[in-house]
Amino acid sequence: MSIPFARLMVPAAVMFLCGVAGLAEAGDLEDCNGPLPAKIEPGCTAIINDQSRPAAERLRAYVGRSHLFTSRSNVDGGLADADAAVQIDPKSVPALLARGYARQRKGDFDGGLADMNQAIELDPNSPNAYAARGGLKLDRKQWTDAAADFTKTIALKQDYAMAYVGRARASVETSQLDSAMSDVNTAISLNASLPGAFFWRGQIYRRKGDLDHAIEDFSRVIAQSPQPDRGAYFARGQSFSSKGDYARAIADFDKVLSIAPGDQMAQQQRQAAVAMQAELAKVQGGTAAPAPSASTASRSVAADPPPATPQATVPLATIPKGTFPAPPPGLSEAAQLMAQKKYADALPRLNTVIAADPRNVQALRYRVSANLSLSHFAEARTDIDTLLRMKPNDGPLLVSHAVASIGMRQFDQATADANQALSINPNDAAAYICRGMASRLTGKFQDAIADLDRSISLNDKDYMAFAERGQAYMGLNQNDKAVVDFDRSLVLNPVNDNARAARGLVLLLKGNSAEGLVDVKNALDRNPNNQVAELGQGLAMLLSGQYDRAIVALDQLVGKQPAFDTFVRTLRARAYLGKKDAAGAMTDLDLVLRTRPNDADALGLRGIAFTSMKQYDKALDDLGKAITQKPTIERYFARATAYEGRGDLDKATDDYRSATQMAPANVFDIAAQTQSRLKIQQLSKRTPCGTSGRGDKDDTCL
């Protein structure tokens, strides 16, 4: 099934997609305690250096910066900050835990354990303290004691995902694989963006001999990790070697050696893979392409060092510091409201300022940001037009104009705006996102991917570029690539609910209902009106056979967004077909085909509906057109069913065979392929061999 996901949505906060300047910079305290690493250090440092700040604020700043430094392997800096925090308050549990963790990272396990034990004495109900001590005991290979600490953590806080991961690791190390699998699955259900959970689930699969699932999980770790994950590459290389895929194994071991040239285990594993590859080539009568030497892979790191940890992208609606001068007194109140994201409250103040001075550039820019944040696209574009008359070659303003045009569904205008911005600055990454989004929303998926590739090459820290490209890949039915891009987007911005909902939808389409439903539920918990998540919920009901409930859920979405109405209607048609209501399905499919006569999804489904009504000629006509556009397993299976219904068993057999020889693209293909194999077995018992010359009892003529 080709999924027109690219037409699914124009998010309400579309301004965040295309790099609009808008909001005032958050305060130091908000930055220090916020989720963006790029802002944590300067925000915390500003608080630490301000002796007028309350001691509690400075303590939190030291703790926050300590964690940041330690996570970046600046362990000495992390320990110094943690010591300073403990000096402010020797009984601060967060300060003691920060110092304990820094000591642990320096190899001072006794000092780290002393700090953690003291934290637990001060607060016996602190889940963080038990989790920290459990992590230290894992480092010391005290598996049973570590598991006990993680169990205590979970008893105190049942949704502590990382505690489940820690306990799972302890179980893996003690060969309790079933218990470990239960824990990592629980962790993933709580948070599907935990690389550690996927790593240890991959290890469990590998030990169970399920190499395909292991490789998939290690690949998820690599996609989600903000910097090259040496352990995941090594584990995946081992899995590829076990499968006999030595070329990929060598590539993964080379990646390990580019990160750590002296890793002897990786060198040994690589040598073994190269030897096996060469031996296999001899057996098969070929010659193996020479693999690059380990020393070459090691030397490459000198010229091209592994990338540093990506910094989380500043929301694109945030005005870079210094973009505007300090607001005049009349704008002060509006500026404060904008900084607090109270856009509706800021608008009346801004209207008053602009009424007195219609050319007040700063007030106009603030009002543009407020209106875009509130999805008042027409009002925003009016102000942008005013600003562009003053400064016609302002690239960011042209990008803002593109955002507003997308919000108003004027995609040609958005493309023209982006083109003009790119003529001023050919390296404007945000303009490429806007043009890519306009292409995606008009079904030009390849053009969209080309623009988004360019944007990512210019700025690979922009979470929206990955989210947009993931949706474009979904439009091309390349669901595996889509999942990876949504993973990357969520690593850069864990609160990007549109990417989370989209990932849930694509995971459901891939047949991974457990993970997909977690993403959909989490997105709906944060925003019950997230229409992509609502669509995922309807799809989940459809896939579980709850056809009436699916129809009710999809009824709420029909007509809400022209951008994805076609997809909603084809899903609802599936639900009607599931409950054997061909007439109900026809209503949706005929409506789609009146406006989109060549829609392959609708043609394929209408062919299935005609077959259920025994109108085989009409069914074969629709299915033939759909297969000509894009052959899929489901469409071959459906056409085979129509041929069989008409009594043409030879053509039916050919199509059933075709359905078994393709790789499934989605959950509907998976079901159709299973049915095709069963059909071939059934038909083999009905088709005589005649004089084919194959007289053995197990022979068939198919």
mmCIF file with all atom_site columns, C-alpha atoms in Angstrom, residues 412-592:
data_model
loop_
_atom_site.group_PDB
_atom_site.id
_atom_site.type_symbol
_atom_site.label_atom_id
_atom_site.label_alt_id
_atom_site.label_comp_id
_atom_site.label_asym_id
_atom_site.label_entity_id
_atom_site.label_seq_id
_atom_site.pdbx_PDB_ins_code
_atom_site.Cartn_x
_atom_site.Cartn_y
_atom_site.Cartn_z
_atom_site.occupancy
_atom_site.B_iso_or_equiv
_atom_site.pdbx_formal_charge
_atom_site.auth_seq_id
_atom_site.auth_comp_id
_atom_site.auth_asym_id
_atom_site.auth_atom_id
_atom_site.pdbx_PDB_model_num
ATOM 1   C CA . ASP A 1 412 ? 3.301   27.375 -5.275 1.00 0.00 ? 412 ASP A CA 1
ATOM 2   C CA . GLN A 1 413 ? 3.729   30.658 -3.417 1.00 0.00 ? 413 GLN A CA 1
ATOM 3   C CA . ALA A 1 414 ? 5.704   28.891 -0.673 1.00 0.00 ? 414 ALA A CA 1
ATOM 4   C CA . THR A 1 415 ? 8.021   27.406 -3.295 1.00 0.00 ? 415 THR A CA 1
ATOM 5   C CA . ALA A 1 416 ? 8.496   30.828 -4.912 1.00 0.00 ? 416 ALA A CA 1
ATOM 6   C CA . ASP A 1 417 ? 9.288   32.344 -1.505 1.00 0.00 ? 417 ASP A CA 1
ATOM 7   C CA . ALA A 1 418 ? 11.853  29.624 -0.754 1.00 0.00 ? 418 ALA A CA 1
ATOM 8   C CA . ASN A 1 419 ? 13.414  30.030 -4.209 1.00 0.00 ? 419 ASN A CA 1
ATOM 9   C CA . GLN A 1 420 ? 13.800  33.765 -3.640 1.00 0.00 ? 420 GLN A CA 1
ATOM 10  C CA . ALA A 1 421 ? 15.390  33.160 -0.236 1.00 0.00 ? 421 ALA A CA 1
ATOM 11  C CA . LEU A 1 422 ? 17.808  30.695 -1.840 1.00 0.00 ? 422 LEU A CA 1
ATOM 12  C CA . SER A 1 423 ? 18.715  33.176 -4.563 1.00 0.00 ? 423 SER A CA 1
ATOM 13  C CA . ILE A 1 424 ? 19.894  35.479 -1.761 1.00 0.00 ? 424 ILE A CA 1
ATOM 14  C CA . ASN A 1 425 ? 21.599  32.726 0.238  1.00 0.00 ? 425 ASN A CA 1
ATOM 15  C CA . PRO A 1 426 ? 22.101  29.388 -1.580 1.00 0.00 ? 426 PRO A CA 1
ATOM 16  C CA . ASN A 1 427 ? 23.068  27.778 1.737  1.00 0.00 ? 427 ASN A CA 1
ATOM 17  C CA . ASP A 1 428 ? 19.886  28.655 3.626  1.00 0.00 ? 428 ASP A CA 1
ATOM 18  C CA . ALA A 1 429 ? 19.070  25.303 5.256  1.00 0.00 ? 429 ALA A CA 1
ATOM 19  C CA . ALA A 1 430 ? 15.674  26.520 6.495  1.00 0.00 ? 430 ALA A CA 1
ATOM 20  C CA . ALA A 1 431 ? 14.623  27.558 2.983  1.00 0.00 ? 431 ALA A CA 1
ATOM 21  C CA . TYR A 1 432 ? 15.389  24.061 1.731  1.00 0.00 ? 432 TYR A CA 1
ATOM 22  C CA . ILE A 1 433 ? 13.150  22.649 4.485  1.00 0.00 ? 433 ILE A CA 1
ATOM 23  C CA . CYS A 1 434 ? 10.304  24.923 3.426  1.00 0.00 ? 434 CYS A CA 1
ATOM 24  C CA . ARG A 1 435 ? 10.662  24.073 -0.252 1.00 0.00 ? 435 ARG A CA 1
ATOM 25  C CA . GLY A 1 436 ? 10.949  20.391 0.630  1.00 0.00 ? 436 GLY A CA 1
ATOM 26  C CA . MET A 1 437 ? 7.807   20.581 2.719  1.00 0.00 ? 437 MET A CA 1
ATOM 27  C CA . ALA A 1 438 ? 5.885   22.272 -0.096 1.00 0.00 ? 438 ALA A CA 1
ATOM 28  C CA . SER A 1 439 ? 7.009   19.493 -2.447 1.00 0.00 ? 439 SER A CA 1
ATOM 29  C CA . ARG A 1 440 ? 6.079   16.806 0.080  1.00 0.00 ? 440 ARG A CA 1
ATOM 30  C CA . LEU A 1 441 ? 2.604   18.219 0.615  1.00 0.00 ? 441 LEU A CA 1
ATOM 31  C CA . THR A 1 442 ? 1.972   18.194 -3.145 1.00 0.00 ? 442 THR A CA 1
ATOM 32  C CA . GLY A 1 443 ? 3.139   14.611 -3.567 1.00 0.00 ? 443 GLY A CA 1
ATOM 33  C CA . LYS A 1 444 ? 6.549   15.396 -5.110 1.00 0.00 ? 444 LYS A CA 1
ATOM 34  C CA . PHE A 1 445 ? 8.385   13.100 -2.745 1.00 0.00 ? 445 PHE A CA 1
ATOM 35  C CA . GLN A 1 446 ? 11.661  12.756 -4.636 1.00 0.00 ? 446 GLN A CA 1
ATOM 36  C CA . ASP A 1 447 ? 11.969  16.534 -4.984 1.00 0.00 ? 447 ASP A CA 1
ATOM 37  C CA . ALA A 1 448 ? 11.226  16.875 -1.269 1.00 0.00 ? 448 ALA A CA 1
ATOM 38  C CA . ILE A 1 449 ? 13.924  14.366 -0.326 1.00 0.00 ? 449 ILE A CA 1
ATOM 39  C CA . ALA A 1 450 ? 16.481  16.126 -2.530 1.00 0.00 ? 450 ALA A CA 1
ATOM 40  C CA . ASP A 1 451 ? 15.815  19.452 -0.760 1.00 0.00 ? 451 ASP A CA 1
ATOM 41  C CA . LEU A 1 452 ? 15.808  17.868 2.685  1.00 0.00 ? 452 LEU A CA 1
ATOM 42  C CA . ASP A 1 453 ? 19.054  16.027 1.951  1.00 0.00 ? 453 ASP A CA 1
ATOM 43  C CA . ARG A 1 454 ? 20.563  19.396 1.067  1.00 0.00 ? 454 ARG A CA 1
ATOM 44  C CA . SER A 1 455 ? 19.231  20.988 4.253  1.00 0.00 ? 455 SER A CA 1
ATOM 45  C CA . ILE A 1 456 ? 20.653  18.177 6.388  1.00 0.00 ? 456 ILE A CA 1
ATOM 46  C CA . SER A 1 457 ? 24.032  18.450 4.651  1.00 0.00 ? 457 SER A CA 1
ATOM 47  C CA . LEU A 1 458 ? 24.078  22.131 5.671  1.00 0.00 ? 458 LEU A CA 1
ATOM 48  C CA . ASN A 1 459 ? 22.749  21.607 9.205  1.00 0.00 ? 459 ASN A CA 1
ATOM 49  C CA . ASP A 1 460 ? 22.452  18.071 10.563 1.00 0.00 ? 460 ASP A CA 1
ATOM 50  C CA . LYS A 1 461 ? 21.252  19.294 13.955 1.00 0.00 ? 461 LYS A CA 1
ATOM 51  C CA . ASP A 1 462 ? 17.789  20.393 12.770 1.00 0.00 ? 462 ASP A CA 1
ATOM 52  C CA . TYR A 1 463 ? 15.250  17.883 14.035 1.00 0.00 ? 463 TYR A CA 1
ATOM 53  C CA . MET A 1 464 ? 12.541  19.123 11.670 1.00 0.00 ? 464 MET A CA 1
ATOM 54  C CA . ALA A 1 465 ? 14.592  18.321 8.566  1.00 0.00 ? 465 ALA A CA 1
ATOM 55  C CA . PHE A 1 466 ? 14.750  14.668 9.631  1.00 0.00 ? 466 PHE A CA 1
ATOM 56  C CA . ALA A 1 467 ? 11.042  14.629 10.532 1.00 0.00 ? 467 ALA A CA 1
ATOM 57  C CA . GLU A 1 468 ? 10.120  16.080 7.145  1.00 0.00 ? 468 GLU A CA 1
ATOM 58  C CA . ARG A 1 469 ? 12.328  13.628 5.266  1.00 0.00 ? 469 ARG A CA 1
ATOM 59  C CA . GLY A 1 470 ? 10.822  10.755 7.239  1.00 0.00 ? 470 GLY A CA 1
ATOM 60  C CA . GLN A 1 471 ? 7.367   11.784 6.045  1.00 0.00 ? 471 GLN A CA 1
ATOM 61  C CA . ALA A 1 472 ? 8.618   12.007 2.455  1.00 0.00 ? 472 ALA A CA 1
ATOM 62  C CA . TYR A 1 473 ? 10.030  8.490  2.738  1.00 0.00 ? 473 TYR A CA 1
ATOM 63  C CA . MET A 1 474 ? 6.639   7.328  4.001  1.00 0.00 ? 474 MET A CA 1
ATOM 64  C CA . GLY A 1 475 ? 5.080   8.830  0.891  1.00 0.00 ? 475 GLY A CA 1
ATOM 65  C CA . LEU A 1 476 ? 7.413   6.594  -1.151 1.00 0.00 ? 476 LEU A CA 1
ATOM 66  C CA . ASN A 1 477 ? 6.529   3.594  1.051  1.00 0.00 ? 477 ASN A CA 1
ATOM 67  C CA . GLN A 1 478 ? 10.149  3.418  2.250  1.00 0.00 ? 478 GLN A CA 1
ATOM 68  C CA . ASN A 1 479 ? 9.132   2.790  5.827  1.00 0.00 ? 479 ASN A CA 1
ATOM 69  C CA . ASP A 1 480 ? 12.496  1.545  7.108  1.00 0.00 ? 480 ASP A CA 1
ATOM 70  C CA . LYS A 1 481 ? 14.174  4.797  6.096  1.00 0.00 ? 481 LYS A CA 1
ATOM 71  C CA . ALA A 1 482 ? 11.267  6.753  7.568  1.00 0.00 ? 482 ALA A CA 1
ATOM 72  C CA . VAL A 1 483 ? 11.683  5.121  10.995 1.00 0.00 ? 483 VAL A CA 1
ATOM 73  C CA . VAL A 1 484 ? 15.389  5.941  11.082 1.00 0.00 ? 484 VAL A CA 1
ATOM 74  C CA . ASP A 1 485 ? 14.712  9.603  10.268 1.00 0.00 ? 485 ASP A CA 1
ATOM 75  C CA . PHE A 1 486 ? 12.019  9.865  12.934 1.00 0.00 ? 486 PHE A CA 1
ATOM 76  C CA . ASP A 1 487 ? 14.458  8.290  15.406 1.00 0.00 ? 487 ASP A CA 1
ATOM 77  C CA . ARG A 1 488 ? 17.054  10.924 14.523 1.00 0.00 ? 488 ARG A CA 1
ATOM 78  C CA . SER A 1 489 ? 14.518  13.719 14.854 1.00 0.00 ? 489 SER A CA 1
ATOM 79  C CA . LEU A 1 490 ? 13.501  12.537 18.313 1.00 0.00 ? 490 LEU A CA 1
ATOM 80  C CA . VAL A 1 491 ? 17.109  12.201 19.451 1.00 0.00 ? 491 VAL A CA 1
ATOM 81  C CA . LEU A 1 492 ? 17.599  15.873 18.564 1.00 0.00 ? 492 LEU A CA 1
ATOM 82  C CA . ASN A 1 493 ? 14.275  16.933 20.089 1.00 0.00 ? 493 ASN A CA 1
ATOM 83  C CA . PRO A 1 494 ? 12.549  14.359 22.321 1.00 0.00 ? 494 PRO A CA 1
ATOM 84  C CA . VAL A 1 495 ? 9.383   16.493 22.578 1.00 0.00 ? 495 VAL A CA 1
ATOM 85  C CA . ASN A 1 496 ? 8.724   16.639 18.825 1.00 0.00 ? 496 ASN A CA 1
ATOM 86  C CA . ASP A 1 497 ? 5.289   15.030 19.075 1.00 0.00 ? 497 ASP A CA 1
ATOM 87  C CA . ASN A 1 498 ? 4.597   15.191 15.353 1.00 0.00 ? 498 ASN A CA 1
ATOM 88  C CA . ALA A 1 499 ? 7.657   13.029 14.695 1.00 0.00 ? 499 ALA A CA 1
ATOM 89  C CA . ARG A 1 500 ? 6.677   10.713 17.554 1.00 0.00 ? 500 ARG A CA 1
ATOM 90  C CA . ALA A 1 501 ? 3.141   10.280 16.196 1.00 0.00 ? 501 ALA A CA 1
ATOM 91  C CA . ALA A 1 502 ? 4.470   9.753  12.674 1.00 0.00 ? 502 ALA A CA 1
ATOM 92  C CA . ARG A 1 503 ? 6.945   7.148  13.935 1.00 0.00 ? 503 ARG A CA 1
ATOM 93  C CA . GLY A 1 504 ? 4.102   5.380  15.707 1.00 0.00 ? 504 GLY A CA 1
ATOM 94  C CA . LEU A 1 505 ? 2.087   5.343  12.503 1.00 0.00 ? 505 LEU A CA 1
ATOM 95  C CA . VAL A 1 506 ? 4.919   3.942  10.399 1.00 0.00 ? 506 VAL A CA 1
ATOM 96  C CA . LEU A 1 507 ? 5.772   1.314  13.035 1.00 0.00 ? 507 LEU A CA 1
ATOM 97  C CA . LEU A 1 508 ? 2.144   0.190  12.955 1.00 0.00 ? 508 LEU A CA 1
ATOM 98  C CA . LEU A 1 509 ? 2.313   -0.018 9.169  1.00 0.00 ? 509 LEU A CA 1
ATOM 99  C CA . LYS A 1 510 ? 5.492   -2.109 9.479  1.00 0.00 ? 510 LYS A CA 1
ATOM 100 C CA . GLY A 1 511 ? 3.619   -4.527 11.747 1.00 0.00 ? 511 GLY A CA 1
ATOM 101 C CA . ASN A 1 512 ? 5.330   -3.452 14.977 1.00 0.00 ? 512 ASN A CA 1
ATOM 102 C CA . SER A 1 513 ? 2.157   -2.746 16.922 1.00 0.00 ? 513 SER A CA 1
ATOM 103 C CA . ALA A 1 514 ? 3.683   -2.747 20.417 1.00 0.00 ? 514 ALA A CA 1
ATOM 104 C CA . GLU A 1 515 ? 6.181   0.050  19.745 1.00 0.00 ? 515 GLU A CA 1
ATOM 105 C CA . GLY A 1 516 ? 3.856   1.910  17.418 1.00 0.00 ? 516 GLY A CA 1
ATOM 106 C CA . LEU A 1 517 ? 1.073   2.117  19.977 1.00 0.00 ? 517 LEU A CA 1
ATOM 107 C CA . VAL A 1 518 ? 3.482   3.437  22.609 1.00 0.00 ? 518 VAL A CA 1
ATOM 108 C CA . ASP A 1 519 ? 4.419   6.356  20.336 1.00 0.00 ? 519 ASP A CA 1
ATOM 109 C CA . VAL A 1 520 ? 0.801   7.047  19.429 1.00 0.00 ? 520 VAL A CA 1
ATOM 110 C CA . LYS A 1 521 ? -0.297  6.958  23.076 1.00 0.00 ? 521 LYS A CA 1
ATOM 111 C CA . ASN A 1 522 ? 2.531   9.224  24.221 1.00 0.00 ? 522 ASN A CA 1
ATOM 112 C CA . ALA A 1 523 ? 1.732   11.765 21.505 1.00 0.00 ? 523 ALA A CA 1
ATOM 113 C CA . LEU A 1 524 ? -1.961  11.728 22.417 1.00 0.00 ? 524 LEU A CA 1
ATOM 114 C CA . ASP A 1 525 ? -1.177  12.081 26.119 1.00 0.00 ? 525 ASP A CA 1
ATOM 115 C CA . ARG A 1 526 ? 0.645   15.335 25.365 1.00 0.00 ? 526 ARG A CA 1
ATOM 116 C CA . ASN A 1 527 ? -1.884  16.572 22.818 1.00 0.00 ? 527 ASN A CA 1
ATOM 117 C CA . PRO A 1 528 ? -5.245  14.763 22.529 1.00 0.00 ? 528 PRO A CA 1
ATOM 118 C CA . ASN A 1 529 ? -5.874  16.664 19.279 1.00 0.00 ? 529 ASN A CA 1
ATOM 119 C CA . ASN A 1 530 ? -2.757  15.425 17.480 1.00 0.00 ? 530 ASN A CA 1
ATOM 120 C CA . GLN A 1 531 ? -4.411  14.272 14.269 1.00 0.00 ? 531 GLN A CA 1
ATOM 121 C CA . VAL A 1 532 ? -1.550  12.047 13.134 1.00 0.00 ? 532 VAL A CA 1
ATOM 122 C CA . ALA A 1 533 ? -1.693  10.233 16.480 1.00 0.00 ? 533 ALA A CA 1
ATOM 123 C CA . GLU A 1 534 ? -5.481  9.966  16.153 1.00 0.00 ? 534 GLU A CA 1
ATOM 124 C CA . LEU A 1 535 ? -4.943  8.444  12.729 1.00 0.00 ? 535 LEU A CA 1
ATOM 125 C CA . GLY A 1 536 ? -2.475  5.976  14.249 1.00 0.00 ? 536 GLY A CA 1
ATOM 126 C CA . GLN A 1 537 ? -5.069  5.037  16.854 1.00 0.00 ? 537 GLN A CA 1
ATOM 127 C CA . GLY A 1 538 ? -7.626  4.359  14.112 1.00 0.00 ? 538 GLY A CA 1
ATOM 128 C CA . LEU A 1 539 ? -5.074  2.286  12.190 1.00 0.00 ? 539 LEU A CA 1
ATOM 129 C CA . ALA A 1 540 ? -4.291  0.236  15.308 1.00 0.00 ? 540 ALA A CA 1
ATOM 130 C CA . MET A 1 541 ? -7.989  -0.562 15.714 1.00 0.00 ? 541 MET A CA 1
ATOM 131 C CA . LEU A 1 542 ? -8.191  -1.559 12.060 1.00 0.00 ? 542 LEU A CA 1
ATOM 132 C CA . LEU A 1 543 ? -5.171  -3.856 12.309 1.00 0.00 ? 543 LEU A CA 1
ATOM 133 C CA . SER A 1 544 ? -6.542  -5.548 15.432 1.00 0.00 ? 544 SER A CA 1
ATOM 134 C CA . GLY A 1 545 ? -9.847  -6.302 13.689 1.00 0.00 ? 545 GLY A CA 1
ATOM 135 C CA . GLN A 1 546 ? -11.889 -3.717 15.610 1.00 0.00 ? 546 GLN A CA 1
ATOM 136 C CA . TYR A 1 547 ? -13.531 -2.483 12.426 1.00 0.00 ? 547 TYR A CA 1
ATOM 137 C CA . ASP A 1 548 ? -16.500 -0.660 13.966 1.00 0.00 ? 548 ASP A CA 1
ATOM 138 C CA . ARG A 1 549 ? -14.261 1.210  16.402 1.00 0.00 ? 549 ARG A CA 1
ATOM 139 C CA . ALA A 1 550 ? -11.830 2.029  13.605 1.00 0.00 ? 550 ALA A CA 1
ATOM 140 C CA . ILE A 1 551 ? -14.660 3.510  11.535 1.00 0.00 ? 551 ILE A CA 1
ATOM 141 C CA . VAL A 1 552 ? -15.799 5.655  14.460 1.00 0.00 ? 552 VAL A CA 1
ATOM 142 C CA . ALA A 1 553 ? -12.236 6.904  15.025 1.00 0.00 ? 553 ALA A CA 1
ATOM 143 C CA . LEU A 1 554 ? -11.672 7.668  11.346 1.00 0.00 ? 554 LEU A CA 1
ATOM 144 C CA . ASP A 1 555 ? -15.079 9.379  11.074 1.00 0.00 ? 555 ASP A CA 1
ATOM 145 C CA . GLN A 1 556 ? -13.672 12.069 13.381 1.00 0.00 ? 556 GLN A CA 1
ATOM 146 C CA . LEU A 1 557 ? -10.849 12.788 10.912 1.00 0.00 ? 557 LEU A CA 1
ATOM 147 C CA . VAL A 1 558 ? -12.698 12.758 7.585  1.00 0.00 ? 558 VAL A CA 1
ATOM 148 C CA . GLY A 1 559 ? -12.828 16.263 6.144  1.00 0.00 ? 559 GLY A CA 1
ATOM 149 C CA . LYS A 1 560 ? -10.713 17.812 8.900  1.00 0.00 ? 560 LYS A CA 1
ATOM 150 C CA . GLN A 1 561 ? -7.538  18.126 6.861  1.00 0.00 ? 561 GLN A CA 1
ATOM 151 C CA . PRO A 1 562 ? -7.701  18.061 3.055  1.00 0.00 ? 562 PRO A CA 1
ATOM 152 C CA . ALA A 1 563 ? -3.975  17.250 3.200  1.00 0.00 ? 563 ALA A CA 1
ATOM 153 C CA . PHE A 1 564 ? -4.645  13.686 4.365  1.00 0.00 ? 564 PHE A CA 1
ATOM 154 C CA . ASP A 1 565 ? -8.325  13.125 3.655  1.00 0.00 ? 565 ASP A CA 1
ATOM 155 C CA . THR A 1 566 ? -7.522  10.614 0.904  1.00 0.00 ? 566 THR A CA 1
ATOM 156 C CA . PHE A 1 567 ? -5.502  8.456  3.261  1.00 0.00 ? 567 PHE A CA 1
ATOM 157 C CA . VAL A 1 568 ? -8.192  8.585  5.955  1.00 0.00 ? 568 VAL A CA 1
ATOM 158 C CA . ARG A 1 569 ? -10.836 7.510  3.454  1.00 0.00 ? 569 ARG A CA 1
ATOM 159 C CA . THR A 1 570 ? -8.788  4.603  2.108  1.00 0.00 ? 570 THR A CA 1
ATOM 160 C CA . LEU A 1 571 ? -8.201  3.398  5.676  1.00 0.00 ? 571 LEU A CA 1
ATOM 161 C CA . ARG A 1 572 ? -11.915 3.692  6.427  1.00 0.00 ? 572 ARG A CA 1
ATOM 162 C CA . ALA A 1 573 ? -12.634 1.753  3.237  1.00 0.00 ? 573 ALA A CA 1
ATOM 163 C CA . ARG A 1 574 ? -10.384 -1.024 4.560  1.00 0.00 ? 574 ARG A CA 1
ATOM 164 C CA . ALA A 1 575 ? -12.396 -1.095 7.767  1.00 0.00 ? 575 ALA A CA 1
ATOM 165 C CA . TYR A 1 576 ? -15.650 -1.420 5.797  1.00 0.00 ? 576 TYR A CA 1
ATOM 166 C CA . LEU A 1 577 ? -14.125 -4.225 3.719  1.00 0.00 ? 577 LEU A CA 1
ATOM 167 C CA . GLY A 1 578 ? -13.009 -5.907 6.944  1.00 0.00 ? 578 GLY A CA 1
ATOM 168 C CA . LYS A 1 579 ? -16.611 -6.044 8.122  1.00 0.00 ? 579 LYS A CA 1
ATOM 169 C CA . LYS A 1 580 ? -17.706 -7.190 4.629  1.00 0.00 ? 580 LYS A CA 1
ATOM 170 C CA . ASP A 1 581 ? -19.540 -3.954 3.856  1.00 0.00 ? 581 ASP A CA 1
ATOM 171 C CA . ALA A 1 582 ? -18.430 -3.451 0.252  1.00 0.00 ? 582 ALA A CA 1
ATOM 172 C CA . ALA A 1 583 ? -21.029 -0.731 -0.336 1.00 0.00 ? 583 ALA A CA 1
ATOM 173 C CA . GLY A 1 584 ? -19.655 1.338  2.552  1.00 0.00 ? 584 GLY A CA 1
ATOM 174 C CA . ALA A 1 585 ? -16.132 0.945  1.180  1.00 0.00 ? 585 ALA A CA 1
ATOM 175 C CA . MET A 1 586 ? -17.286 1.940  -2.313 1.00 0.00 ? 586 MET A CA 1
ATOM 176 C CA . THR A 1 587 ? -18.632 5.247  -1.029 1.00 0.00 ? 587 THR A CA 1
ATOM 177 C CA . ASP A 1 588 ? -15.192 6.316  0.175  1.00 0.00 ? 588 ASP A CA 1
ATOM 178 C CA . LEU A 1 589 ? -13.276 4.839  -2.756 1.00 0.00 ? 589 LEU A CA 1
ATOM 179 C CA . ASP A 1 590 ? -15.511 6.343  -5.457 1.00 0.00 ? 590 ASP A CA 1
ATOM 180 C CA . LEU A 1 591 ? -15.197 9.745  -3.788 1.00 0.00 ? 591 LEU A CA 1
ATOM 181 C CA . VAL A 1 592 ? -11.400 9.485  -3.788 1.00 0.00 ? 592 VAL A CA 1
#
